[in-house]
Coordinates of C-alpha atoms in Angstrom, one line a residue:
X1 CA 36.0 45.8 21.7
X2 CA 37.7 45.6 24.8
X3 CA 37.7 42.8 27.6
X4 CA 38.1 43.9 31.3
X5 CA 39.1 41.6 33.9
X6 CA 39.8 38.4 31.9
X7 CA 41.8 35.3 33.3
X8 CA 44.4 35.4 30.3
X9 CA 45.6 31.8 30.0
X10 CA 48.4 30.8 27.2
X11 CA 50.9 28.8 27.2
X12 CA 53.6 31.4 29.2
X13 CA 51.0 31.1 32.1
X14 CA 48.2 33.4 33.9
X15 CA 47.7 36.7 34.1
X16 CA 44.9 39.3 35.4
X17 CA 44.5 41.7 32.2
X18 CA 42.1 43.9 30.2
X19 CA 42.3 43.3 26.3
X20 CA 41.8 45.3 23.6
X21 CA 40.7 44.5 20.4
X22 CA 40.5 46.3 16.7
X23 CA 39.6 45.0 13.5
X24 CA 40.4 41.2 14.3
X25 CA 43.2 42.0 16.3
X26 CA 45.0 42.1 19.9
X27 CA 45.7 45.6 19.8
X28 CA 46.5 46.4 23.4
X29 CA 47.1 43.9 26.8
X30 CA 47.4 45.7 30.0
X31 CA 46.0 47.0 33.2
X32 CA 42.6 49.3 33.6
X33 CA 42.6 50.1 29.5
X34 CA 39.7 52.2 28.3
X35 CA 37.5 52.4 25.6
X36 CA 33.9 51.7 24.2
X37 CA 32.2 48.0 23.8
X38 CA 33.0 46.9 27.3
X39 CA 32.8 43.2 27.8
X40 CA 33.0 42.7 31.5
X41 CA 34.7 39.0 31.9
X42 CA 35.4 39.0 35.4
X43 CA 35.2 35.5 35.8
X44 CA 35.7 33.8 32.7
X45 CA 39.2 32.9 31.1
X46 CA 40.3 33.8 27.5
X47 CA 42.1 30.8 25.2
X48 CA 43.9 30.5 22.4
X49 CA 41.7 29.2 20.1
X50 CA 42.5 25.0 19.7
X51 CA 43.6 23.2 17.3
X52 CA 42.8 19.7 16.2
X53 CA 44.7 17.7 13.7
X54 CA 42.8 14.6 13.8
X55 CA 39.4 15.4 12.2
X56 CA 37.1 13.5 9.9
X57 CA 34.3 14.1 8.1
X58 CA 30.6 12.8 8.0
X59 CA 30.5 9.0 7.3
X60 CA 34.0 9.9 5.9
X61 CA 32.5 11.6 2.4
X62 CA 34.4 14.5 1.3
X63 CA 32.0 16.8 -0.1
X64 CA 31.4 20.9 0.6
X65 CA 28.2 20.5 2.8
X66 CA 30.3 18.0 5.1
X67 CA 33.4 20.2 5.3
X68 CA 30.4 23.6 6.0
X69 CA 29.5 21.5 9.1
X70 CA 32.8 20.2 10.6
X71 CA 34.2 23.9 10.5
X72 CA 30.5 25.5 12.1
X73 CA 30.7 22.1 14.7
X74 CA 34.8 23.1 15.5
X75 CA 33.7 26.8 16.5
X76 CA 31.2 25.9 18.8
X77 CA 34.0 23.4 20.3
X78 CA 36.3 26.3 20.4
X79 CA 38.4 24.7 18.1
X80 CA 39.4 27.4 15.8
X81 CA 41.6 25.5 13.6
X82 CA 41.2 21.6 12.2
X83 CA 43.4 19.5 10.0
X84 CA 41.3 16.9 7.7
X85 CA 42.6 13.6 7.5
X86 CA 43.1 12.1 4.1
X87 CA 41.9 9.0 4.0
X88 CA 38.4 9.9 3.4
X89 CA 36.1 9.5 0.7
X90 CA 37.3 10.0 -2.1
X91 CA 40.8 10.1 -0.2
X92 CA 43.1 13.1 -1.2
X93 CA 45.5 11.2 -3.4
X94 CA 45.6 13.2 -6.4
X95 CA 45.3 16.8 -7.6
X96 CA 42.0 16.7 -9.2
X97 CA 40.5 15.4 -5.3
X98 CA 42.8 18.1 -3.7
X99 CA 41.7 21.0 -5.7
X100 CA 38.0 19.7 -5.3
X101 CA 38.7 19.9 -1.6
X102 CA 40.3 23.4 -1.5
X103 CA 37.5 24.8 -3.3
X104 CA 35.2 23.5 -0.9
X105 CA 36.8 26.0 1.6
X106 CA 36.2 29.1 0.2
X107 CA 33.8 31.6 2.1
X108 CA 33.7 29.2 5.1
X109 CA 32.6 30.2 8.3
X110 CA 33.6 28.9 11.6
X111 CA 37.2 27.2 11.9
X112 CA 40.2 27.6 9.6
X113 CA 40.6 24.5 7.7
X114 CA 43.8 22.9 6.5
X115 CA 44.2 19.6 4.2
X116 CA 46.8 16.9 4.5
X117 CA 47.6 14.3 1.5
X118 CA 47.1 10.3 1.2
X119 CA 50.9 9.4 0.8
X120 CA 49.1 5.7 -0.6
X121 CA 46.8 5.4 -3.4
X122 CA 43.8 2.6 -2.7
X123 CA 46.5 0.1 -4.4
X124 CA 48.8 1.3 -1.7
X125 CA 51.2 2.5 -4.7
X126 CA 52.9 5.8 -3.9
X127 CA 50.7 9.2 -4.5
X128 CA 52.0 11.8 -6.0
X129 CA 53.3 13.4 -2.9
X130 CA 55.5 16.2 -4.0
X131 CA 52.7 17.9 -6.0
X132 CA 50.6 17.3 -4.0
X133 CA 52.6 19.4 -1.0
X134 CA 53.1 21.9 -3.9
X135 CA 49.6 22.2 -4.4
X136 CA 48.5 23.3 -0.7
X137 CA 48.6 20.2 1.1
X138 CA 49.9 20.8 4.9
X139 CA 51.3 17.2 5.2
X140 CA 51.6 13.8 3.9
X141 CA 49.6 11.1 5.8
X142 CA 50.9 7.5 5.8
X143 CA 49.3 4.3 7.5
X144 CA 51.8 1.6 8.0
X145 CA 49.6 -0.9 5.6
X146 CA 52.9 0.1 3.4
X147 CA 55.5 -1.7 2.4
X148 CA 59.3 -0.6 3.6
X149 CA 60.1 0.4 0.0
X150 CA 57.0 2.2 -0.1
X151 CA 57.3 4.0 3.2
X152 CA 61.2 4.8 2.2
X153 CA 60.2 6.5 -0.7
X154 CA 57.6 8.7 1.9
X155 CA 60.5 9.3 4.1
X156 CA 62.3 10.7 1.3
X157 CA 59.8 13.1 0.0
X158 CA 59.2 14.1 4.1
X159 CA 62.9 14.9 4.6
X160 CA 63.4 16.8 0.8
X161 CA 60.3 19.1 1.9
X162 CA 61.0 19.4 5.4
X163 CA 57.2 18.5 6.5
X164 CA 55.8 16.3 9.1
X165 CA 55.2 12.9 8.2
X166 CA 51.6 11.9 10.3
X167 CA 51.8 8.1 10.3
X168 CA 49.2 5.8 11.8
X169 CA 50.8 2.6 13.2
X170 CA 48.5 -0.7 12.0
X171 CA 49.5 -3.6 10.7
X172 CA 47.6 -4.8 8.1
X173 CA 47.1 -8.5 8.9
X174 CA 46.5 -8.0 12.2
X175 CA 43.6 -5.2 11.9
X176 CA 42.1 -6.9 8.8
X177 CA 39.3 -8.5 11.0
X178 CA 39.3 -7.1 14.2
X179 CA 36.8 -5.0 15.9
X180 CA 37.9 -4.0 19.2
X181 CA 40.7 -4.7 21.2
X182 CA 41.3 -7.8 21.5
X183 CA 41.1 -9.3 25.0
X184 CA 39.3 -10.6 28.0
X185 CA 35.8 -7.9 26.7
X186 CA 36.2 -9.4 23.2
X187 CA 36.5 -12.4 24.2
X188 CA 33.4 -11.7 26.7
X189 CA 31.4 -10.3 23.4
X190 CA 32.2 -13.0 21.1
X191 CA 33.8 -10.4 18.5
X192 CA 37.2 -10.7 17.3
X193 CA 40.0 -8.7 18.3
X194 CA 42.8 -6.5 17.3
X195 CA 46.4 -6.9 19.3
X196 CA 47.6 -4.0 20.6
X197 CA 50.9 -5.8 19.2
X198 CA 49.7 -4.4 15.6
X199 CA 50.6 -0.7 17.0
X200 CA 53.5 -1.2 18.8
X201 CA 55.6 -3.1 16.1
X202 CA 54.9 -0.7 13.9
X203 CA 55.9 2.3 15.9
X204 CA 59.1 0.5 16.2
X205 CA 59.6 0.8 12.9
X206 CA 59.2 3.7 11.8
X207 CA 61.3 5.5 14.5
X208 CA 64.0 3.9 13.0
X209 CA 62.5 5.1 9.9
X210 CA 62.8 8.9 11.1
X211 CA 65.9 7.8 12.8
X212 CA 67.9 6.7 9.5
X213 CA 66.6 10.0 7.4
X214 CA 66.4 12.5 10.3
X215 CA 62.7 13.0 9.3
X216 CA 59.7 14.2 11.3
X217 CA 56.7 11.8 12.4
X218 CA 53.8 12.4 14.7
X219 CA 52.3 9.1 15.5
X220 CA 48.5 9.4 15.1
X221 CA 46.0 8.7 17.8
X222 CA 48.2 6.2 19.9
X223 CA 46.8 3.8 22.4
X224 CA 49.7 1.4 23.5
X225 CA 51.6 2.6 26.7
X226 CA 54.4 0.7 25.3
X227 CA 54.3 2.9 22.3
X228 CA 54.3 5.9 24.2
X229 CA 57.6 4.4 26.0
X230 CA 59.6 3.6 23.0
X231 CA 58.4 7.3 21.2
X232 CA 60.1 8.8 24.6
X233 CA 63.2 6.6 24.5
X234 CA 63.6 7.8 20.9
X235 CA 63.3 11.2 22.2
X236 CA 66.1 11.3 24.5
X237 CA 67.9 9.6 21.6
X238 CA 67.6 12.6 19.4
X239 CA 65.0 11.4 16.9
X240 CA 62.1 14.1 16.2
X241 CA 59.5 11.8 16.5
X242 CA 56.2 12.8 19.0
X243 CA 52.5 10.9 19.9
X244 CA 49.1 12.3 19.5
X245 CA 46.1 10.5 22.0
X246 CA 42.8 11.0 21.9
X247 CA 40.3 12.0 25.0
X248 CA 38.6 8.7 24.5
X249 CA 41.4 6.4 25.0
X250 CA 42.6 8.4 27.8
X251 CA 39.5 8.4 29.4
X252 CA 37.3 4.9 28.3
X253 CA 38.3 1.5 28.0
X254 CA 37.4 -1.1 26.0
X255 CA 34.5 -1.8 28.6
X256 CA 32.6 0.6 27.1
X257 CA 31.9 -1.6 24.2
X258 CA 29.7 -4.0 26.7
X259 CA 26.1 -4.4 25.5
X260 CA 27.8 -4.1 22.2
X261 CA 27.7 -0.3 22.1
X262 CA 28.7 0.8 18.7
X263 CA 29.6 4.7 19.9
X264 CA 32.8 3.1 21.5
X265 CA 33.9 1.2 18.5
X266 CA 36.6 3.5 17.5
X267 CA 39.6 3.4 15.0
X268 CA 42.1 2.3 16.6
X269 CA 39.8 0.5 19.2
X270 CA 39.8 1.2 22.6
X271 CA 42.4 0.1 25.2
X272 CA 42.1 -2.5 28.8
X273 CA 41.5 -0.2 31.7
X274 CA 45.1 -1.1 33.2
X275 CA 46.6 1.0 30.2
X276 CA 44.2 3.5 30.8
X277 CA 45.8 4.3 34.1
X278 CA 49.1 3.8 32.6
X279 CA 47.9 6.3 29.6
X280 CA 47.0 9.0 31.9
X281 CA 50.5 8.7 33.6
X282 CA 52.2 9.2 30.6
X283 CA 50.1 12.6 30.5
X284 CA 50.5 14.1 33.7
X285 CA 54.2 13.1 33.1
X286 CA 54.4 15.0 30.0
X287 CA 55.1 12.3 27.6
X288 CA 52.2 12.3 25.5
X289 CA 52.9 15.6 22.7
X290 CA 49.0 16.0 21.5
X291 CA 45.8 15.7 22.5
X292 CA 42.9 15.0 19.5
X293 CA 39.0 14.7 20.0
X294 CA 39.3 12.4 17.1
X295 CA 36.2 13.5 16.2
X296 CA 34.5 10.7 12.8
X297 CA 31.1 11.3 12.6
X298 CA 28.3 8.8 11.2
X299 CA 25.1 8.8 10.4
X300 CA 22.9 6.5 12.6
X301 CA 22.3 4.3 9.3
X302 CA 25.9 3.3 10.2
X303 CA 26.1 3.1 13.7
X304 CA 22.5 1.8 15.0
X305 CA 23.7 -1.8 12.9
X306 CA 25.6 -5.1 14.5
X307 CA 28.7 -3.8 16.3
X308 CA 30.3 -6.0 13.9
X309 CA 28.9 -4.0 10.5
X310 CA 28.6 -0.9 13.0
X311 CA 30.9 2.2 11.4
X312 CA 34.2 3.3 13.4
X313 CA 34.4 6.2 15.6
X314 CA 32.2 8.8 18.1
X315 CA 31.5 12.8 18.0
X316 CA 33.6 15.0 20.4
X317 CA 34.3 18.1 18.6
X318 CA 31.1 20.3 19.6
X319 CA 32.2 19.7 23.0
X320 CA 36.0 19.9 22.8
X321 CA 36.9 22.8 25.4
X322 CA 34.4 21.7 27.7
X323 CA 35.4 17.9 27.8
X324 CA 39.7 18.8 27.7
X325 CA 38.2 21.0 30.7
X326 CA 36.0 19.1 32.9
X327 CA 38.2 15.6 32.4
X328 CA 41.6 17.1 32.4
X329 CA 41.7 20.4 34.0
X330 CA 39.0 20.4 36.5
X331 CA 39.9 16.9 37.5
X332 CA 43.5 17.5 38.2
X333 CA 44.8 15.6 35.7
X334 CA 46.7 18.6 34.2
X335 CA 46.5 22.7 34.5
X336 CA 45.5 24.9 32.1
X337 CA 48.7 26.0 30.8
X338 CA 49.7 22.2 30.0
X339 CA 45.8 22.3 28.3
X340 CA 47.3 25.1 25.6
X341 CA 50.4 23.2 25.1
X342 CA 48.6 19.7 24.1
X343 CA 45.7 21.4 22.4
X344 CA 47.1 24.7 20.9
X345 CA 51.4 25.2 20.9
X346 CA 52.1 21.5 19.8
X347 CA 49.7 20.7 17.0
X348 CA 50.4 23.9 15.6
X349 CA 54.1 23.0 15.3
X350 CA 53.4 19.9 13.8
X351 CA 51.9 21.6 11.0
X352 CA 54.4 24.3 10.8
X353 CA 53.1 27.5 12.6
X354 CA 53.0 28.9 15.8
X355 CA 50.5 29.4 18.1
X356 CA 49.5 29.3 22.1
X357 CA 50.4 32.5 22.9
X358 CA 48.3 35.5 23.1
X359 CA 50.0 38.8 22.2
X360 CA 49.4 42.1 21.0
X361 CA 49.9 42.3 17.1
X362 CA 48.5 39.2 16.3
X363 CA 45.3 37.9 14.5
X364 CA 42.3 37.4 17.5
X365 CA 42.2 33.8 17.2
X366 CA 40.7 33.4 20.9
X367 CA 38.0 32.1 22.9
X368 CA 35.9 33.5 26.0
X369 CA 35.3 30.6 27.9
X370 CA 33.3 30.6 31.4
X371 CA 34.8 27.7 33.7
X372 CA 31.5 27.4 36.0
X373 CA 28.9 27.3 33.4
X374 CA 27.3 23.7 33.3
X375 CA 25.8 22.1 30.4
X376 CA 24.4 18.4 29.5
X377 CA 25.8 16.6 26.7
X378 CA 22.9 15.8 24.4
X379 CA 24.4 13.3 21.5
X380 CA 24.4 9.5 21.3
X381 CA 27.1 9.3 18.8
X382 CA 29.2 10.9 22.0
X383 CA 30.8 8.9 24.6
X384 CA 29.7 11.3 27.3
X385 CA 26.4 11.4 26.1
X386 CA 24.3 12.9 29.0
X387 CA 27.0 13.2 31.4
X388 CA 27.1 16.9 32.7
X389 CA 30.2 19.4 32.0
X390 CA 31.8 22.2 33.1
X391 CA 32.4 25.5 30.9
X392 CA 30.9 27.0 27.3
X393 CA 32.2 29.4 25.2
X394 CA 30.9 33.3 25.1
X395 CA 30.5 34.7 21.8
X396 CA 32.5 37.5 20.5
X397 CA 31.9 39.4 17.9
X398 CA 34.3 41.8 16.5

């Protein structure tokens, strides 16, 4: 196959080329190339493929037909490669769930899909972590329900295996009956609230966590400017610690919940439209590391209840290029080459690869995207339901 006159985006920039591939992969990038199979892409841009490590399955049930659809629904979001989150149903806490899981990927088509581990057991005792990074796991998964004993112990098993430690910042008595965030809409909707407060504390601590043993965290799905802040102080301090935030909480504010629509109660909830702006400032001023769809899934069963009873979370990942594109790109929030780093170059490193750059030698793990196609999203479990967006992804086969 080869691709003439492509808009080659990664994340060393643009370029003008013609690319050629063989058997899966880049096997030449240059200037009028010839050959047979001609795809003429004047026009259209090609992409590493992304990569999301915030995922979760249907209703949260870990099963082989639910893992078949998340990888088929990733492709046609040109997401090419997803990390599952643990703390599904049953969690991955133990071998016997793991190995049930990894056999559930075999033959698989659509995106490559990786597992990470439960660090806590339902009684929030310790899992066992080191077999279970033995056994194929990518990396452990904490929420900060633990105790500090408990989370030591984590910190020590993350800095013996050299891993990243993906932490989600709660506090347990603080979430335990909230539904939203809690504030002037929640007061407005008569439903109680969560305090951003239960984030922030919580990030605090576990910086000093990864300060004290020189560990790795990524913060998951982050929605507190003031947690951005003190992740970027800690930074220039020296501690590898980064932030991953989701498209919907840089994009929607708790507002959306008026009329007590359940698609924009989301885990954790949404925040007040002033952080929004300060959110997106912290993105076009390169502070936020990663950008997730954090895609949870639910059957209507679960979401067309009381917003109170309603499941958590929306559908993004069908979409994913084409929302990061039309809200990010096209807007001017940030340019494609920033896109690749969020999306592609920085979640890869979090789970220990590389990726973002397209090069000869290398497996074709790419998209063909066309920037001016239009298309009408067409889902009530999405947030953008029915709004119109720019760009789809071309098929290639090879």
């Amino acid at each position: 196959m080869l691709i003439k006159n492509v808009t080659l985006y990664d994340i060393n920039g643009k370029r003008e080329v013609d690319v050629r591939i063989n058997n899966s992969t880049i096997a030449e990038i240059g200037k009028s190339l010839e050959g047979d199979n001609i795809i003429d892409a004047k026009g259209l841009y090609l992409l590493p493929s992304l990569i999301d490590t915030n995922i979760r399955l249907q209703d949260g049930i870990l099963n082989a037909k639910n893992i078949k659809t998340i990888a088929q629904e990733a492709q046609k979001g040109g997401v090419g490669h997803i990390v599952l989150n643990a703390d599904s149903t049953p969690a991955i806490d133990n071998e016997i769930v793991l190995e049930y899981a990894q056999n559930s990927l075999n033959n698989l088509n659509g995106a490559k899909i990786d597992l990470m581990l439960n660090a806590l057991q339902e009684d929030l005792s310790l899992s066992n972590i080191a077999i279970l990074l033995k056994s194929g796991a990518i990396a452990p998964y904490m929420s900060t329900i633990a105790k500090n004993d408990v989370a030591i112990k984590i910190a020590e098993y993350v800095q013996m295996y050299g891993v990243t430690l993906f932490c989600k910042a709660e506090d347990n008595s603080l979430i335990s009956s909230g539904v939203m965030l809690d504030g002037d809409v929640s007061s407005k909707l008569g439903l109680a609230g969560i305090l951003d407060l239960s984030e922030v504390l919580h990030v605090s601590r576990m910086i000093e966590i990864a300060r004290h043993f020189e560990i790795k965290i990524l913060f998951k799905s982050i929605t507190s400017p003031r947690s951005i802040s003190l992740i970027n102080q800690a930074k220039k301090d020296g501690v590898d610690v980064s932030c991953e935030v989701s498209i919907h909480h840089l994009l929607n504010s708790d507002e959306s919940c008026e009329g007590f629509n359940t698609t924009a109660k989301l885990d954790p909830p949404l925040a007040s439209s002033n952080d929004i702006k300060l959110l997106q400032e912290a993105l076009k001023n390169n502070q936020i590391d990663i950008l997730t769809t954090l895609h949870q899934p639910s059957s209507p069963v679960n979401k067309e209840v009381a917003f109170f009873d309603a499941a958590y979370g929306c559908e993004a990942l069908q979409d994913a290029i084409a929302l990061y594109y039309t809200k990010f790109v096209k807007s001017g929030l940030i340019d494609m080459q920033t896109l690749i780093k969020l999306t592609v170059q920085n979640p890869a490193k979090a789970i220990g690869i590389e990726a973002g750059e397209i090069k000869e030698g290398q497996r074709a793990d790419i998209i063909l995207f066309d920037p001016n196609a239009k298309k009408v999203i067409n889902n009530k479990q999405s947030l953008y339901d029915k709004e119109e967006l720019f760009g789809k992804i071309v098929p290639l086969y090879y």
